[in-house]
């Protein structure tokens, strides 16, 4: 069964450093998403991406965040200058068509020290 | 007003009983509704999705949607200890569906 994959599973970085989180969505899916979940809190929408551009973003997704689909398979989230409060699980998700169900990857745990 | 609201629980039911989980949402234009299960330290796993008013059944799970009342529910019949998890209600906001908002989740404990 096709699934969303994410790398790395755990990333430790120092405050102020740039990180890139990688995702490989399900191959025939067209819509891609990033979410974050701070420990003990709810899943928060960050951004949606379709047709090589951002469709919607939340207030959390400020100028330090960016997304890219550098090739036909990868979807990345870059955090330019990490802060302590960026420590969270980051989930990638994809869906085949708009409005339909999303499938989540296993997540990347980001720890900023 | 929170966009998607759930009772945080914990909800505790005995094995074999019916667990009833509820969710309300604020955006009347929302078209798509989802229930995910999340085990501690894991990613959300899709359980059910529903797009039309009424009931939708899949095995032991039934999702119910009432758009007039802005209410979605999930019933789990014959609850098993392995159903113990946090259940997340998710709603696609607006007609475009590009933004999905999650509730805070309801923790369910099924006692053997």
CSV table of C-alpha atoms in Angstrom, one decimal:
chain,number,residue,atom,x,y,z
A,1,UNK,CA,0.0,0.0,0.0
A,2,UNK,CA,1.5,3.4,-1.0
A,3,UNK,CA,2.4,5.6,1.9
A,4,UNK,CA,3.9,9.0,2.7
A,5,UNK,CA,7.5,8.9,3.9
A,6,UNK,CA,9.5,11.5,5.8
A,7,UNK,CA,13.1,12.0,6.5
A,8,UNK,CA,14.8,12.3,8.9
A,9,UNK,CA,12.8,10.8,11.7
A,10,UNK,CA,14.5,13.0,14.3
A,11,UNK,CA,16.5,16.2,13.7
A,12,UNK,CA,18.4,18.0,16.4
A,13,UNK,CA,19.6,21.5,15.6
A,14,UNK,CA,20.9,24.6,17.3
A,15,UNK,CA,18.9,27.7,17.6
A,16,UNK,CA,19.4,30.0,14.6
A,17,UNK,CA,20.3,27.1,12.2
A,18,UNK,CA,18.5,26.3,9.0
A,19,UNK,CA,16.7,22.9,8.7
A,20,UNK,CA,15.1,21.2,5.8
A,21,UNK,CA,12.5,18.5,6.4
A,22,UNK,CA,11.8,16.1,3.6
A,23,UNK,CA,8.7,14.3,2.5
A,24,UNK,CA,7.9,11.9,-0.4
A,25,UNK,CA,4.1,12.1,-0.9
A,26,UNK,CA,2.1,9.2,-2.4
A,27,UNK,CA,3.0,9.1,-6.1
A,28,UNK,CA,-0.3,10.0,-7.7
A,29,UNK,CA,-1.3,12.7,-5.2
A,30,UNK,CA,-1.4,16.3,-6.2
A,31,UNK,CA,-2.0,18.2,-3.0
A,32,UNK,CA,0.6,18.4,-0.2
A,33,UNK,CA,0.5,19.7,3.3
A,34,UNK,CA,2.7,20.4,6.3
A,35,UNK,CA,1.4,20.3,9.9
A,36,UNK,CA,3.1,20.6,13.2
A,37,UNK,CA,2.3,19.2,16.6
A,38,UNK,CA,4.0,20.6,19.7
A,39,UNK,CA,4.2,18.0,22.4
A,40,UNK,CA,0.9,17.5,24.2
A,41,UNK,CA,-0.9,20.0,21.8
A,42,UNK,CA,-3.1,19.7,18.8
A,43,UNK,CA,-2.2,19.2,15.2
A,44,UNK,CA,-1.8,22.6,13.6
A,45,UNK,CA,-2.1,23.4,9.9
A,46,UNK,CA,0.9,25.1,8.4
A,47,UNK,CA,0.6,25.2,4.6
A,48,UNK,CA,-1.0,23.5,1.6
A,49,UNK,CA,0.6,23.3,-1.8
A,50,UNK,CA,-0.8,22.5,-5.2
A,51,UNK,CA,0.4,23.0,-8.8
A,52,UNK,CA,3.8,24.3,-7.6
A,53,UNK,CA,2.5,27.0,-5.4
A,54,UNK,CA,1.1,27.7,-2.0
A,55,UNK,CA,-2.6,27.4,-1.8
A,56,UNK,CA,-3.2,28.4,1.8
A,57,UNK,CA,-1.0,29.1,4.8
A,58,UNK,CA,-1.6,29.7,8.5
A,59,UNK,CA,-0.5,32.5,10.7
A,60,UNK,CA,2.3,30.2,12.0
A,61,UNK,CA,3.8,30.0,8.5
A,62,UNK,CA,5.7,33.2,8.6
A,63,UNK,CA,8.7,34.4,6.6
A,64,UNK,CA,11.1,31.9,8.3
A,65,UNK,CA,9.2,29.0,6.6
A,66,UNK,CA,9.2,28.0,3.0
A,67,UNK,CA,8.1,25.0,1.0
A,68,UNK,CA,9.3,23.6,-2.2
A,69,UNK,CA,8.8,20.7,-4.6
A,70,UNK,CA,12.3,20.5,-6.1
A,71,UNK,CA,11.5,17.4,-8.3
A,72,UNK,CA,8.7,15.1,-9.1
A,73,UNK,CA,8.7,13.2,-5.9
A,74,UNK,CA,10.0,15.3,-2.9
A,75,UNK,CA,8.2,18.0,-1.0
A,76,UNK,CA,10.3,20.0,1.5
A,77,UNK,CA,9.8,22.3,4.4
A,78,UNK,CA,12.6,24.7,5.2
A,79,UNK,CA,12.9,26.6,8.5
A,80,UNK,CA,15.5,29.4,7.9
A,81,UNK,CA,16.5,30.3,11.4
A,82,UNK,CA,15.1,27.9,14.0
A,83,UNK,CA,13.8,29.0,17.4
A,84,UNK,CA,13.4,27.0,20.5
A,85,UNK,CA,9.6,27.2,20.0
A,86,UNK,CA,9.9,25.4,16.6
A,87,UNK,CA,10.6,22.2,18.5
A,88,UNK,CA,7.7,19.9,17.5
A,89,UNK,CA,6.7,16.9,15.4
A,90,UNK,CA,6.3,18.0,11.8
A,91,UNK,CA,3.9,15.9,9.6
A,92,UNK,CA,3.6,15.9,5.9
A,93,UNK,CA,0.4,14.8,4.3
A,94,UNK,CA,-0.9,14.3,0.8
A,95,UNK,CA,-4.2,13.8,-1.0
A,96,UNK,CA,-5.2,12.7,-4.4
A,97,UNK,CA,-7.9,15.3,-5.1
A,98,UNK,CA,-9.2,18.4,-3.4
A,99,UNK,CA,-11.6,18.0,-0.5
A,100,UNK,CA,-10.7,14.4,-0.1
A,101,UNK,CA,-8.9,12.5,2.7
A,102,UNK,CA,-5.3,13.2,3.5
A,103,UNK,CA,-2.7,10.6,4.4
A,104,UNK,CA,0.0,11.4,6.8
A,105,UNK,CA,3.6,10.5,7.0
A,106,UNK,CA,5.2,9.2,10.2
A,107,UNK,CA,6.6,12.7,11.1
A,108,UNK,CA,9.9,14.3,11.8
A,109,UNK,CA,10.7,15.2,15.4
A,110,UNK,CA,12.5,18.5,15.4
A,111,UNK,CA,14.4,19.4,18.5
A,112,UNK,CA,15.9,22.9,18.7
A,113,UNK,CA,18.5,23.4,21.4
B,1,UNK,CA,-14.9,30.7,19.0
B,2,UNK,CA,-12.6,27.7,18.3
B,3,UNK,CA,-12.8,26.4,14.7
B,4,UNK,CA,-13.1,22.8,15.6
B,5,UNK,CA,-14.1,21.7,19.2
B,6,UNK,CA,-13.9,18.4,20.8
B,7,UNK,CA,-14.3,17.2,24.4
B,8,UNK,CA,-10.8,16.4,25.5
B,9,UNK,CA,-11.9,13.5,27.7
B,10,UNK,CA,-10.7,11.2,28.8
B,11,UNK,CA,-13.6,9.0,27.8
B,12,UNK,CA,-13.5,5.7,29.5
B,13,UNK,CA,-15.7,2.8,28.3
B,14,UNK,CA,-15.6,-1.0,29.1
B,15,UNK,CA,-14.6,-3.5,26.4
B,16,UNK,CA,-17.5,-4.3,24.1
B,17,UNK,CA,-19.3,-1.1,24.7
B,18,UNK,CA,-20.1,1.7,22.3
B,19,UNK,CA,-17.8,4.8,22.4
B,20,UNK,CA,-19.4,8.0,21.2
B,21,UNK,CA,-17.1,10.9,20.2
B,22,UNK,CA,-18.4,14.4,19.3
B,23,UNK,CA,-17.1,17.4,17.4
B,24,UNK,CA,-18.5,20.8,16.4
B,25,UNK,CA,-17.1,23.2,13.9
B,26,UNK,CA,-17.6,26.9,13.2
B,27,UNK,CA,-17.3,27.3,9.4
B,28,UNK,CA,-20.7,26.7,7.7
B,29,UNK,CA,-19.1,26.4,4.3
B,30,UNK,CA,-17.1,23.3,5.3
B,31,UNK,CA,-17.7,20.3,3.0
B,32,UNK,CA,-15.4,17.5,4.2
B,33,UNK,CA,-15.0,16.0,7.6
B,34,UNK,CA,-12.6,13.4,8.9
B,35,UNK,CA,-11.8,11.3,11.9
B,36,UNK,CA,-8.2,10.3,12.6
B,37,UNK,CA,-6.8,8.1,15.4
B,38,UNK,CA,-3.5,9.0,16.9
B,39,UNK,CA,-1.5,6.8,19.2
B,40,UNK,CA,1.0,8.4,21.5
B,41,UNK,CA,4.1,9.4,19.5
B,42,UNK,CA,2.6,8.4,16.2
B,43,UNK,CA,1.1,10.2,13.2
B,44,UNK,CA,-2.7,10.6,12.6
B,45,UNK,CA,-4.2,7.6,11.0
B,46,UNK,CA,-7.4,8.1,8.9
B,47,UNK,CA,-10.4,6.2,10.3
B,48,UNK,CA,-13.4,7.7,8.5
B,49,UNK,CA,-14.4,10.5,6.2
B,50,UNK,CA,-17.8,11.9,5.5
B,51,UNK,CA,-19.1,14.5,3.1
B,52,UNK,CA,-22.9,14.2,3.2
B,53,UNK,CA,-25.4,14.6,5.9
B,54,UNK,CA,-26.4,11.4,7.6
B,55,UNK,CA,-24.6,8.3,8.7
B,56,UNK,CA,-21.7,6.4,7.1
B,57,UNK,CA,-20.7,3.0,8.4
B,58,UNK,CA,-17.4,1.2,8.0
B,59,UNK,CA,-17.0,-2.0,10.0
B,60,UNK,CA,-17.2,-1.1,13.7
B,61,UNK,CA,-17.1,2.7,13.0
B,62,UNK,CA,-20.0,5.0,12.1
B,63,UNK,CA,-19.6,8.6,11.3
B,64,UNK,CA,-22.6,11.0,11.6
B,65,UNK,CA,-22.8,14.4,10.0
B,66,UNK,CA,-25.3,17.2,10.6
B,67,UNK,CA,-24.3,20.3,8.7
B,68,UNK,CA,-27.3,22.3,10.0
B,69,UNK,CA,-26.1,21.8,13.5
B,70,UNK,CA,-22.4,21.9,12.5
B,71,UNK,CA,-21.9,18.6,14.3
B,72,UNK,CA,-19.9,15.5,13.5
B,73,UNK,CA,-19.7,12.4,15.6
B,74,UNK,CA,-18.0,9.0,15.6
B,75,UNK,CA,-19.4,5.9,17.1
B,76,UNK,CA,-17.2,2.9,17.8
B,77,UNK,CA,-19.1,-0.3,18.4
B,78,UNK,CA,-17.7,-3.3,20.3
B,79,UNK,CA,-14.8,-1.2,21.6
B,80,UNK,CA,-11.5,-3.0,22.1
B,81,UNK,CA,-8.5,-2.1,24.3
B,82,UNK,CA,-6.6,-1.5,21.1
B,83,UNK,CA,-9.0,1.3,20.3
B,84,UNK,CA,-7.5,3.3,23.2
B,85,UNK,CA,-6.0,6.3,21.5
B,86,UNK,CA,-6.7,10.0,20.9
B,87,UNK,CA,-9.4,10.6,18.2
B,88,UNK,CA,-9.0,13.7,16.1
B,89,UNK,CA,-11.8,15.5,14.3
B,90,UNK,CA,-10.6,17.3,11.2
B,91,UNK,CA,-12.6,19.7,9.0
B,92,UNK,CA,-11.7,21.2,5.6
B,93,UNK,CA,-12.5,24.9,6.0
B,94,UNK,CA,-14.4,26.6,3.3
B,95,UNK,CA,-15.3,25.3,-0.1
B,96,UNK,CA,-11.8,25.3,-1.4
B,97,UNK,CA,-10.6,22.6,1.0
B,98,UNK,CA,-7.0,23.8,1.1
B,99,UNK,CA,-7.0,24.3,4.8
B,100,UNK,CA,-7.7,21.5,7.3
B,101,UNK,CA,-8.2,22.3,10.9
B,102,UNK,CA,-8.0,19.7,13.6
B,103,UNK,CA,-9.7,19.6,17.0
B,104,UNK,CA,-7.6,19.0,20.1
B,105,UNK,CA,-8.7,15.4,20.2
B,106,UNK,CA,-10.6,13.2,22.6
B,107,UNK,CA,-8.6,10.6,24.6
B,108,UNK,CA,-10.4,7.3,24.7
B,109,UNK,CA,-9.7,4.5,27.1
B,110,UNK,CA,-11.2,1.1,26.6
B,111,UNK,CA,-11.0,-1.0,29.8
B,112,UNK,CA,-10.5,-4.8,29.4
